[in-house]
Amino acid sequence: MTIATQEFPLTGRFLMGRLRQALTHREAGVVESLITRTEHVEDGRVLLRRGTTVEHSTILIEGYILRTMQGSDKRHILATHVPGDFIDMHAFALKRLDHDITALGPALVGYARHEDLRIMMEQEPHLARLFWFSTLLDAAIHRTWILKMGELRVDQRIAHFICEMWAKLDMVGLARADGFNSPLRQSDLAEITGSTPIHVNRMLRDLREAALVEFRRGRVHCRDRGRLVQFARFDPSYLYGAGDLAMHDQLSVTAIS
């Protein structure tokens, strides 16, 4: 547990690895106070269904969440979320989402009422801008998913997704030096990469035999992260935590006052 999560157990990972340093201590307290209710949810629980009118937004405190849509013949996973993410801040503006929000494994979530968010955004313009950043970040990640779906083979898509998850978990202090644990299944990887479970199984075998990465029951183990990154053609810049898009002091209170 980090200092931030000790003091702010519900929201201490919000913007961690990106813009947490831009929050003043008072603002961090305001964010924590927005969470008026928490809930443990089971694997597969749909927290928010497409078209449902909603009056709150949700932060992921523990576990994993999927953003999903139902196609003509199967479900598609459009995004994955890790602790610290506000997973449906879009609903504050849209009120009804065009997709489902689904738990991957057991999770702990917290709820912020839209009325409280409205008041916060009127009274705290700097904090409102940081929330805006966190929401636009989802769009940046989604654009990269679309790009990589078109330019990478399935085995590279799998490797790229693993690199992304590893990087995001690194940012919030939940990864290991040699990989990470998750409830991900091969069927989930198929829905993420636009493939089939059978083909994903073959690709994972090839990745394992090439000593690039091992995926067993959601546990990712990699002995040479650099090789995996190179194979996946993974550039973490789009995550806005490292690289040429990394955020430093541009959105601090003093920088934009």
PDB file of C-alpha atoms in Angstrom:
ATOM      1  CA  MET A   1       0.000   0.000   0.000  1.00  0.00           C
ATOM      2  CA  THR A   2       1.340   3.418  -0.975  1.00  0.00           C
ATOM      3  CA  ILE A   3       1.192   6.595   1.101  1.00  0.00           C
ATOM      4  CA  ALA A   4      -1.610   7.857  -1.169  1.00  0.00           C
ATOM      5  CA  THR A   5      -3.736   4.743  -0.737  1.00  0.00           C
ATOM      6  CA  GLN A   6      -3.151   4.736   3.025  1.00  0.00           C
ATOM      7  CA  GLU A   7      -4.469   8.289   3.356  1.00  0.00           C
ATOM      8  CA  PHE A   8      -7.056   8.001   0.589  1.00  0.00           C
ATOM      9  CA  PRO A   9      -8.046   4.305   0.479  1.00  0.00           C
ATOM     10  CA  LEU A  10     -10.863   4.765  -2.026  1.00  0.00           C
ATOM     11  CA  THR A  11      -9.229   7.114  -4.554  1.00  0.00           C
ATOM     12  CA  GLY A  12      -5.503   7.015  -3.790  1.00  0.00           C
ATOM     13  CA  ARG A  13      -4.736   5.416  -7.168  1.00  0.00           C
ATOM     14  CA  PHE A  14      -6.697   7.998  -9.172  1.00  0.00           C
ATOM     15  CA  LEU A  15      -4.258   9.473 -11.764  1.00  0.00           C
ATOM     16  CA  MET A  16      -1.358   7.579 -10.146  1.00  0.00           C
ATOM     17  CA  GLY A  17       1.581   7.299 -12.533  1.00  0.00           C
ATOM     18  CA  ARG A  18       0.222  10.161 -14.620  1.00  0.00           C
ATOM     19  CA  LEU A  19      -1.047  13.320 -12.935  1.00  0.00           C
ATOM     20  CA  ARG A  20      -1.371  12.421  -9.274  1.00  0.00           C
ATOM     21  CA  GLN A  21       1.325  14.977  -8.508  1.00  0.00           C
ATOM     22  CA  ALA A  22      -0.868  17.705 -10.011  1.00  0.00           C
ATOM     23  CA  LEU A  23      -3.452  17.194  -7.261  1.00  0.00           C
ATOM     24  CA  THR A  24      -3.034  19.334  -4.188  1.00  0.00           C
ATOM     25  CA  HIS A  25      -3.544  17.581  -0.865  1.00  0.00           C
ATOM     26  CA  ARG A  26      -6.815  19.437  -0.429  1.00  0.00           C
ATOM     27  CA  GLU A  27      -7.991  18.382  -3.896  1.00  0.00           C
ATOM     28  CA  ALA A  28      -7.115  14.752  -3.140  1.00  0.00           C
ATOM     29  CA  GLY A  29      -9.364  15.039  -0.108  1.00  0.00           C
ATOM     30  CA  VAL A  30     -12.163  16.447  -2.262  1.00  0.00           C
ATOM     31  CA  VAL A  31     -11.880  13.484  -4.644  1.00  0.00           C
ATOM     32  CA  GLU A  32     -12.006  11.040  -1.719  1.00  0.00           C
ATOM     33  CA  SER A  33     -15.110  12.758  -0.338  1.00  0.00           C
ATOM     34  CA  LEU A  34     -16.948  12.286  -3.644  1.00  0.00           C
ATOM     35  CA  ILE A  35     -17.219   8.531  -3.018  1.00  0.00           C
ATOM     36  CA  THR A  36     -20.374   8.173  -0.962  1.00  0.00           C
ATOM     37  CA  ARG A  37     -20.877   4.417  -1.341  1.00  0.00           C
ATOM     38  CA  THR A  38     -18.764   1.346  -2.092  1.00  0.00           C
ATOM     39  CA  GLU A  39     -19.796  -2.095  -3.291  1.00  0.00           C
ATOM     40  CA  HIS A  40     -18.179  -5.503  -3.752  1.00  0.00           C
ATOM     41  CA  VAL A  41     -19.254  -7.000  -7.078  1.00  0.00           C
ATOM     42  CA  GLU A  42     -18.891 -10.550  -8.337  1.00  0.00           C
ATOM     43  CA  ASP A  43     -17.240 -11.794 -11.532  1.00  0.00           C
ATOM     44  CA  GLY A  44     -19.385 -11.091 -14.580  1.00  0.00           C
ATOM     45  CA  ARG A  45     -21.629  -8.565 -12.874  1.00  0.00           C
ATOM     46  CA  VAL A  46     -22.859  -5.924 -15.313  1.00  0.00           C
ATOM     47  CA  LEU A  47     -22.551  -2.695 -13.341  1.00  0.00           C
ATOM     48  CA  LEU A  48     -24.063  -0.574 -16.058  1.00  0.00           C
ATOM     49  CA  ARG A  49     -26.040  -1.760 -19.069  1.00  0.00           C
ATOM     50  CA  ARG A  50     -26.237   0.025 -22.384  1.00  0.00           C
ATOM     51  CA  GLY A  51     -29.033   2.590 -22.419  1.00  0.00           C
ATOM     52  CA  THR A  52     -29.621   2.662 -18.660  1.00  0.00           C
ATOM     53  CA  THR A  53     -30.028   6.155 -17.223  1.00  0.00           C
ATOM     54  CA  VAL A  54     -27.480   6.626 -14.452  1.00  0.00           C
ATOM     55  CA  GLU A  55     -27.046   9.260 -11.743  1.00  0.00           C
ATOM     56  CA  HIS A  56     -23.563   8.296 -10.535  1.00  0.00           C
ATOM     57  CA  SER A  57     -20.114   7.503 -11.874  1.00  0.00           C
ATOM     58  CA  THR A  58     -17.913   4.653 -10.705  1.00  0.00           C
ATOM     59  CA  ILE A  59     -14.286   4.385  -9.634  1.00  0.00           C
ATOM     60  CA  LEU A  60     -12.549   1.009  -9.568  1.00  0.00           C
ATOM     61  CA  ILE A  61     -10.871   0.502  -6.179  1.00  0.00           C
ATOM     62  CA  GLU A  62      -9.837  -3.153  -6.429  1.00  0.00           C
ATOM     63  CA  GLY A  63     -10.009  -5.658  -9.265  1.00  0.00           C
ATOM     64  CA  TYR A  64     -10.637  -5.272 -12.986  1.00  0.00           C
ATOM     65  CA  ILE A  65     -13.465  -3.918 -15.114  1.00  0.00           C
ATOM     66  CA  LEU A  66     -14.272  -4.407 -18.807  1.00  0.00           C
ATOM     67  CA  ARG A  67     -15.968  -2.062 -21.263  1.00  0.00           C
ATOM     68  CA  THR A  68     -17.954  -4.341 -23.596  1.00  0.00           C
ATOM     69  CA  MET A  69     -20.342  -4.275 -26.552  1.00  0.00           C
ATOM     70  CA  GLN A  70     -22.423  -7.054 -28.043  1.00  0.00           C
ATOM     71  CA  GLY A  71     -21.825  -7.611 -31.758  1.00  0.00           C
ATOM     72  CA  SER A  72     -24.010  -9.566 -34.146  1.00  0.00           C
ATOM     73  CA  ASP A  73     -22.662 -12.902 -32.959  1.00  0.00           C
ATOM     74  CA  LYS A  74     -20.404 -12.327 -29.939  1.00  0.00           C
ATOM     75  CA  ARG A  75     -19.295  -9.919 -27.248  1.00  0.00           C
ATOM     76  CA  HIS A  76     -16.370  -7.578 -27.858  1.00  0.00           C
ATOM     77  CA  ILE A  77     -14.134  -6.107 -25.153  1.00  0.00           C
ATOM     78  CA  LEU A  78     -13.327  -2.491 -25.978  1.00  0.00           C
ATOM     79  CA  ALA A  79     -11.301  -1.508 -22.910  1.00  0.00           C
ATOM     80  CA  THR A  80      -9.955  -2.837 -19.631  1.00  0.00           C
ATOM     81  CA  HIS A  81      -9.687  -0.861 -16.418  1.00  0.00           C
ATOM     82  CA  VAL A  82      -7.412  -1.176 -13.402  1.00  0.00           C
ATOM     83  CA  PRO A  83      -7.717   0.296  -9.885  1.00  0.00           C
ATOM     84  CA  GLY A  84      -7.764   4.083  -9.849  1.00  0.00           C
ATOM     85  CA  ASP A  85      -9.784   4.395 -13.058  1.00  0.00           C
ATOM     86  CA  PHE A  86     -13.098   6.213 -13.142  1.00  0.00           C
ATOM     87  CA  ILE A  87     -14.703   3.710 -15.460  1.00  0.00           C
ATOM     88  CA  ASP A  88     -17.862   5.547 -16.505  1.00  0.00           C
ATOM     89  CA  MET A  89     -17.190   9.239 -16.095  1.00  0.00           C
ATOM     90  CA  HIS A  90     -18.615   9.513 -19.635  1.00  0.00           C
ATOM     91  CA  ALA A  91     -22.017   8.894 -18.057  1.00  0.00           C
ATOM     92  CA  PHE A  92     -21.791  12.222 -16.234  1.00  0.00           C
ATOM     93  CA  ALA A  93     -22.243  13.955 -19.597  1.00  0.00           C
ATOM     94  CA  LEU A  94     -24.028  11.276 -21.611  1.00  0.00           C
ATOM     95  CA  LYS A  95     -26.353   9.928 -18.864  1.00  0.00           C
ATOM     96  CA  ARG A  96     -26.734   6.712 -20.901  1.00  0.00           C
ATOM     97  CA  LEU A  97     -23.802   4.757 -22.298  1.00  0.00           C
ATOM     98  CA  ASP A  98     -23.742   2.902 -25.608  1.00  0.00           C
ATOM     99  CA  HIS A  99     -21.945  -0.076 -24.050  1.00  0.00           C
ATOM    100  CA  ASP A 100     -21.874  -2.260 -20.923  1.00  0.00           C
ATOM    101  CA  ILE A 101     -19.572  -2.011 -17.910  1.00  0.00           C
ATOM    102  CA  THR A 102     -18.751  -5.515 -16.625  1.00  0.00           C
ATOM    103  CA  ALA A 103     -16.670  -6.867 -13.735  1.00  0.00           C
ATOM    104  CA  LEU A 104     -13.770  -9.159 -14.601  1.00  0.00           C
ATOM    105  CA  GLY A 105     -13.362 -11.239 -11.488  1.00  0.00           C
ATOM    106  CA  PRO A 106     -14.470  -9.910  -8.086  1.00  0.00           C
ATOM    107  CA  ALA A 107     -14.033  -6.163  -7.699  1.00  0.00           C
ATOM    108  CA  LEU A 108     -14.555  -3.313  -5.268  1.00  0.00           C
ATOM    109  CA  VAL A 109     -16.046  -0.143  -6.723  1.00  0.00           C
ATOM    110  CA  GLY A 110     -17.033   3.249  -5.354  1.00  0.00           C
ATOM    111  CA  TYR A 111     -19.797   5.555  -6.513  1.00  0.00           C
ATOM    112  CA  ALA A 112     -19.774   9.343  -6.936  1.00  0.00           C
ATOM    113  CA  ARG A 113     -23.145  11.036  -7.393  1.00  0.00           C
ATOM    114  CA  HIS A 114     -23.473  13.182 -10.498  1.00  0.00           C
ATOM    115  CA  GLU A 115     -24.902  16.054  -8.497  1.00  0.00           C
ATOM    116  CA  ASP A 116     -21.789  16.047  -6.311  1.00  0.00           C
ATOM    117  CA  LEU A 117     -19.604  15.916  -9.421  1.00  0.00           C
ATOM    118  CA  ARG A 118     -21.489  18.871 -10.890  1.00  0.00           C
ATOM    119  CA  ILE A 119     -20.911  20.945  -7.768  1.00  0.00           C
ATOM    120  CA  MET A 120     -17.245  19.938  -7.648  1.00  0.00           C
ATOM    121  CA  MET A 121     -16.705  20.932 -11.278  1.00  0.00           C
ATOM    122  CA  GLU A 122     -18.299  24.328 -10.691  1.00  0.00           C
ATOM    123  CA  GLN A 123     -16.309  25.022  -7.536  1.00  0.00           C
ATOM    124  CA  GLU A 124     -13.012  23.331  -8.435  1.00  0.00           C
ATOM    125  CA  PRO A 125     -12.025  24.228 -12.025  1.00  0.00           C
ATOM    126  CA  HIS A 126      -8.503  22.815 -11.689  1.00  0.00           C
ATOM    127  CA  LEU A 127      -9.802  19.525 -10.370  1.00  0.00           C
ATOM    128  CA  ALA A 128     -12.467  19.481 -13.084  1.00  0.00           C
ATOM    129  CA  ARG A 129      -9.718  19.727 -15.698  1.00  0.00           C
ATOM    130  CA  LEU A 130      -7.918  16.725 -14.189  1.00  0.00           C
ATOM    131  CA  PHE A 131     -11.143  14.721 -14.333  1.00  0.00           C
ATOM    132  CA  TRP A 132     -11.504  15.790 -17.951  1.00  0.00           C
ATOM    133  CA  PHE A 133      -7.965  14.539 -18.601  1.00  0.00           C
ATOM    134  CA  SER A 134      -8.774  11.139 -17.082  1.00  0.00           C
ATOM    135  CA  THR A 135     -11.848  10.786 -19.312  1.00  0.00           C
ATOM    136  CA  LEU A 136     -10.066  11.842 -22.498  1.00  0.00           C
ATOM    137  CA  LEU A 137      -7.347   9.334 -21.678  1.00  0.00           C
ATOM    138  CA  ASP A 138      -9.876   6.552 -22.373  1.00  0.00           C
ATOM    139  CA  ALA A 139     -10.298   7.916 -25.894  1.00  0.00           C
ATOM    140  CA  ALA A 140      -6.527   8.005 -26.460  1.00  0.00           C
ATOM    141  CA  ILE A 141      -6.237   4.358 -25.445  1.00  0.00           C
ATOM    142  CA  HIS A 142      -9.203   3.402 -27.618  1.00  0.00           C
ATOM    143  CA  ARG A 143      -7.615   5.055 -30.672  1.00  0.00           C
ATOM    144  CA  THR A 144      -4.457   3.009 -30.174  1.00  0.00           C
ATOM    145  CA  TRP A 145      -6.521  -0.201 -29.878  1.00  0.00           C
ATOM    146  CA  ILE A 146      -8.120   0.586 -33.251  1.00  0.00           C
ATOM    147  CA  LEU A 147      -4.732   1.299 -34.800  1.00  0.00           C
ATOM    148  CA  LYS A 148      -3.121  -1.878 -33.464  1.00  0.00           C
ATOM    149  CA  MET A 149      -6.090  -4.015 -34.513  1.00  0.00           C
ATOM    150  CA  GLY A 150      -5.325  -3.017 -38.083  1.00  0.00           C
ATOM    151  CA  GLU A 151      -1.547  -3.197 -38.144  1.00  0.00           C
ATOM    152  CA  LEU A 152      -0.612  -6.136 -35.873  1.00  0.00           C
ATOM    153  CA  ARG A 153      -0.959  -9.901 -36.221  1.00  0.00           C
ATOM    154  CA  VAL A 154      -3.006 -11.694 -33.565  1.00  0.00           C
ATOM    155  CA  ASP A 155       0.079 -12.863 -31.638  1.00  0.00           C
ATOM    156  CA  GLN A 156       1.388  -9.286 -31.617  1.00  0.00           C
ATOM    157  CA  ARG A 157      -2.017  -7.953 -30.527  1.00  0.00           C
ATOM    158  CA  ILE A 158      -1.967 -10.330 -27.566  1.00  0.00           C
ATOM    159  CA  ALA A 159       1.563  -9.249 -26.693  1.00  0.00           C
ATOM    160  CA  HIS A 160       0.627  -5.572 -27.087  1.00  0.00           C
ATOM    161  CA  PHE A 161      -2.354  -5.936 -24.768  1.00  0.00           C
ATOM    162  CA  ILE A 162      -0.226  -7.711 -22.169  1.00  0.00           C
ATOM    163  CA  CYS A 163       2.333  -4.897 -22.378  1.00  0.00           C
ATOM    164  CA  GLU A 164      -0.438  -2.337 -21.910  1.00  0.00           C
ATOM    165  CA  MET A 165      -1.897  -4.070 -18.866  1.00  0.00           C
ATOM    166  CA  TRP A 166       1.551  -4.474 -17.378  1.00  0.00           C
ATOM    167  CA  ALA A 167       2.295  -0.779 -17.884  1.00  0.00           C
ATOM    168  CA  LYS A 168      -1.022   0.346 -16.394  1.00  0.00           C
ATOM    169  CA  LEU A 169      -0.589  -1.901 -13.367  1.00  0.00           C
ATOM    170  CA  ASP A 170       2.972  -0.597 -12.975  1.00  0.00           C
ATOM    171  CA  MET A 171       1.595   2.942 -12.784  1.00  0.00           C
ATOM    172  CA  VAL A 172      -0.660   2.087  -9.842  1.00  0.00           C
ATOM    173  CA  GLY A 173       1.858  -0.134  -8.043  1.00  0.00           C
ATOM    174  CA  LEU A 174       0.155  -3.471  -8.722  1.00  0.00           C
ATOM    175  CA  ALA A 175       2.559  -5.181 -11.144  1.00  0.00           C
ATOM    176  CA  ARG A 176       5.630  -7.318 -10.508  1.00  0.00           C
ATOM    177  CA  ALA A 177       9.016  -7.117 -12.154  1.00  0.00           C
ATOM    178  CA  ASP A 178       8.283 -10.320 -14.083  1.00  0.00           C
ATOM    179  CA  GLY A 179       4.589  -9.837 -14.852  1.00  0.00           C
ATOM    180  CA  PHE A 180       1.232  -9.602 -13.124  1.00  0.00           C
ATOM    181  CA  ASN A 181      -1.790 -11.575 -11.986  1.00  0.00           C
ATOM    182  CA  SER A 182      -5.315 -11.061 -13.306  1.00  0.00           C
ATOM    183  CA  PRO A 183      -8.601 -12.968 -13.779  1.00  0.00           C
ATOM    184  CA  LEU A 184      -8.190 -12.766 -17.583  1.00  0.00           C
ATOM    185  CA  ARG A 185      -9.176 -15.861 -19.532  1.00  0.00           C
ATOM    186  CA  GLN A 186      -8.216 -16.927 -23.037  1.00  0.00           C
ATOM    187  CA  SER A 187     -11.771 -16.171 -24.099  1.00  0.00           C
ATOM    188  CA  ASP A 188     -11.265 -12.587 -22.862  1.00  0.00           C
ATOM    189  CA  LEU A 189      -8.091 -12.265 -24.917  1.00  0.00           C
ATOM    190  CA  ALA A 190     -10.055 -13.455 -27.949  1.00  0.00           C
ATOM    191  CA  GLU A 191     -12.699 -10.769 -27.407  1.00  0.00           C
ATOM    192  CA  ILE A 192      -9.991  -8.136 -26.939  1.00  0.00           C
ATOM    193  CA  THR A 193      -7.954  -9.069 -30.025  1.00  0.00           C
ATOM    194  CA  GLY A 194     -10.812  -9.872 -32.414  1.00  0.00           C
ATOM    195  CA  SER A 195      -9.838 -13.526 -32.631  1.00  0.00           C
ATOM    196  CA  THR A 196     -11.222 -16.861 -31.432  1.00  0.00           C
ATOM    197  CA  PRO A 197     -10.360 -18.789 -28.245  1.00  0.00           C
ATOM    198  CA  ILE A 198      -8.863 -21.614 -30.321  1.00  0.00           C
ATOM    199  CA  HIS A 199      -6.606 -19.257 -32.282  1.00  0.00           C
ATOM    200  CA  VAL A 200      -5.624 -17.387 -29.114  1.00  0.00           C
ATOM    201  CA  ASN A 201      -4.672 -20.711 -27.538  1.00  0.00           C
ATOM    202  CA  ARG A 202      -2.335 -21.417 -30.453  1.00  0.00           C
ATOM    203  CA  MET A 203      -0.836 -17.931 -30.331  1.00  0.00           C
ATOM    204  CA  LEU A 204      -0.201 -18.183 -26.585  1.00  0.00           C
ATOM    205  CA  ARG A 205       1.552 -21.502 -27.163  1.00  0.00           C
ATOM    206  CA  ASP A 206       3.737 -19.882 -29.832  1.00  0.00           C
ATOM    207  CA  LEU A 207       4.547 -16.958 -27.523  1.00  0.00           C
ATOM    208  CA  ARG A 208       5.434 -19.368 -24.730  1.00  0.00           C
ATOM    209  CA  GLU A 209       7.633 -21.534 -26.985  1.00  0.00           C
ATOM    210  CA  ALA A 210       9.416 -18.414 -28.228  1.00  0.00           C
ATOM    211  CA  ALA A 211      10.163 -17.576 -24.572  1.00  0.00           C
ATOM    212  CA  LEU A 212       8.394 -14.228 -24.961  1.00  0.00           C
ATOM    213  CA  VAL A 213       5.628 -14.552 -22.395  1.00  0.00           C
ATOM    214  CA  GLU A 214       3.719 -17.223 -20.505  1.00  0.00           C
ATOM    215  CA  PHE A 215      -0.001 -16.848 -19.803  1.00  0.00           C
ATOM    216  CA  ARG A 216      -1.596 -19.409 -17.487  1.00  0.00           C
ATOM    217  CA  ARG A 217      -4.974 -18.868 -15.835  1.00  0.00           C
ATOM    218  CA  GLY A 218      -4.557 -15.126 -16.029  1.00  0.00           C
ATOM    219  CA  ARG A 219      -1.046 -15.077 -14.592  1.00  0.00           C
ATOM    220  CA  VAL A 220       1.452 -13.365 -16.900  1.00  0.00           C
ATOM    221  CA  HIS A 221       5.117 -14.280 -16.552  1.00  0.00           C
ATOM    222  CA  CYS A 222       7.840 -12.744 -18.709  1.00  0.00           C
ATOM    223  CA  ARG A 223      11.583 -13.184 -18.322  1.00  0.00           C
ATOM    224  CA  ASP A 224      12.586 -10.474 -20.814  1.00  0.00           C
ATOM    225  CA  ARG A 225      10.193  -7.544 -20.898  1.00  0.00           C
ATOM    226  CA  GLY A 226      12.285  -5.722 -23.464  1.00  0.00           C
ATOM    227  CA  ARG A 227      11.918  -8.557 -25.982  1.00  0.00           C
ATOM    228  CA  LEU A 228       8.160  -8.653 -25.425  1.00  0.00           C
ATOM    229  CA  VAL A 229       7.868  -4.883 -25.908  1.00  0.00           C
ATOM    230  CA  GLN A 230       9.884  -5.081 -29.110  1.00  0.00           C
ATOM    231  CA  PHE A 231       7.837  -7.990 -30.463  1.00  0.00           C
ATOM    232  CA  ALA A 232       4.564  -6.194 -29.676  1.00  0.00           C
ATOM    233  CA  ARG A 233       5.823  -2.887 -31.108  1.00  0.00           C
ATOM    234  CA  PHE A 234       4.603  -1.368 -27.864  1.00  0.00           C
ATOM    235  CA  ASP A 235       5.121   2.344 -27.251  1.00  0.00           C
ATOM    236  CA  PRO A 236       3.541   3.375 -23.915  1.00  0.00           C
ATOM    237  CA  SER A 237       3.262   7.047 -24.870  1.00  0.00           C
ATOM    238  CA  TYR A 238      -0.502   6.809 -25.475  1.00  0.00           C
ATOM    239  CA  LEU A 239      -0.970   5.974 -21.789  1.00  0.00           C
ATOM    240  CA  TYR A 240       0.386   9.441 -20.904  1.00  0.00           C
ATOM    241  CA  GLY A 241       2.627   8.054 -18.173  1.00  0.00           C
ATOM    242  CA  ALA A 242       5.944   7.839 -20.005  1.00  0.00           C
ATOM    243  CA  GLY A 243       7.400   8.798 -23.371  1.00  0.00           C
ATOM    244  CA  ASP A 244       6.896  11.976 -25.346  1.00  0.00           C
ATOM    245  CA  LEU A 245       3.277  12.392 -24.151  1.00  0.00           C
ATOM    246  CA  ALA A 246       4.090  12.035 -20.456  1.00  0.00           C
ATOM    247  CA  MET A 247       2.550  14.608 -18.169  1.00  0.00           C
ATOM    248  CA  HIS A 248       4.876  16.495 -15.846  1.00  0.00           C
ATOM    249  CA  ASP A 249       3.910  19.873 -14.392  1.00  0.00           C
ATOM    250  CA  GLN A 250       1.748  21.145 -17.258  1.00  0.00           C
ATOM    251  CA  LEU A 251      -1.523  20.739 -15.334  1.00  0.00           C
ATOM    252  CA  SER A 252      -0.366  21.638 -11.847  1.00  0.00           C
ATOM    253  CA  VAL A 253      -2.200  24.445 -10.054  1.00  0.00           C
ATOM    254  CA  THR A 254       0.697  26.862 -10.538  1.00  0.00           C
ATOM    255  CA  ALA A 255       1.199  25.958 -14.199  1.00  0.00           C
ATOM    256  CA  ILE A 256      -2.359  26.778 -15.266  1.00  0.00           C
ATOM    257  CA  SER A 257      -3.281  29.478 -12.765  1.00  0.00           C
TER     258      SER A 257
END
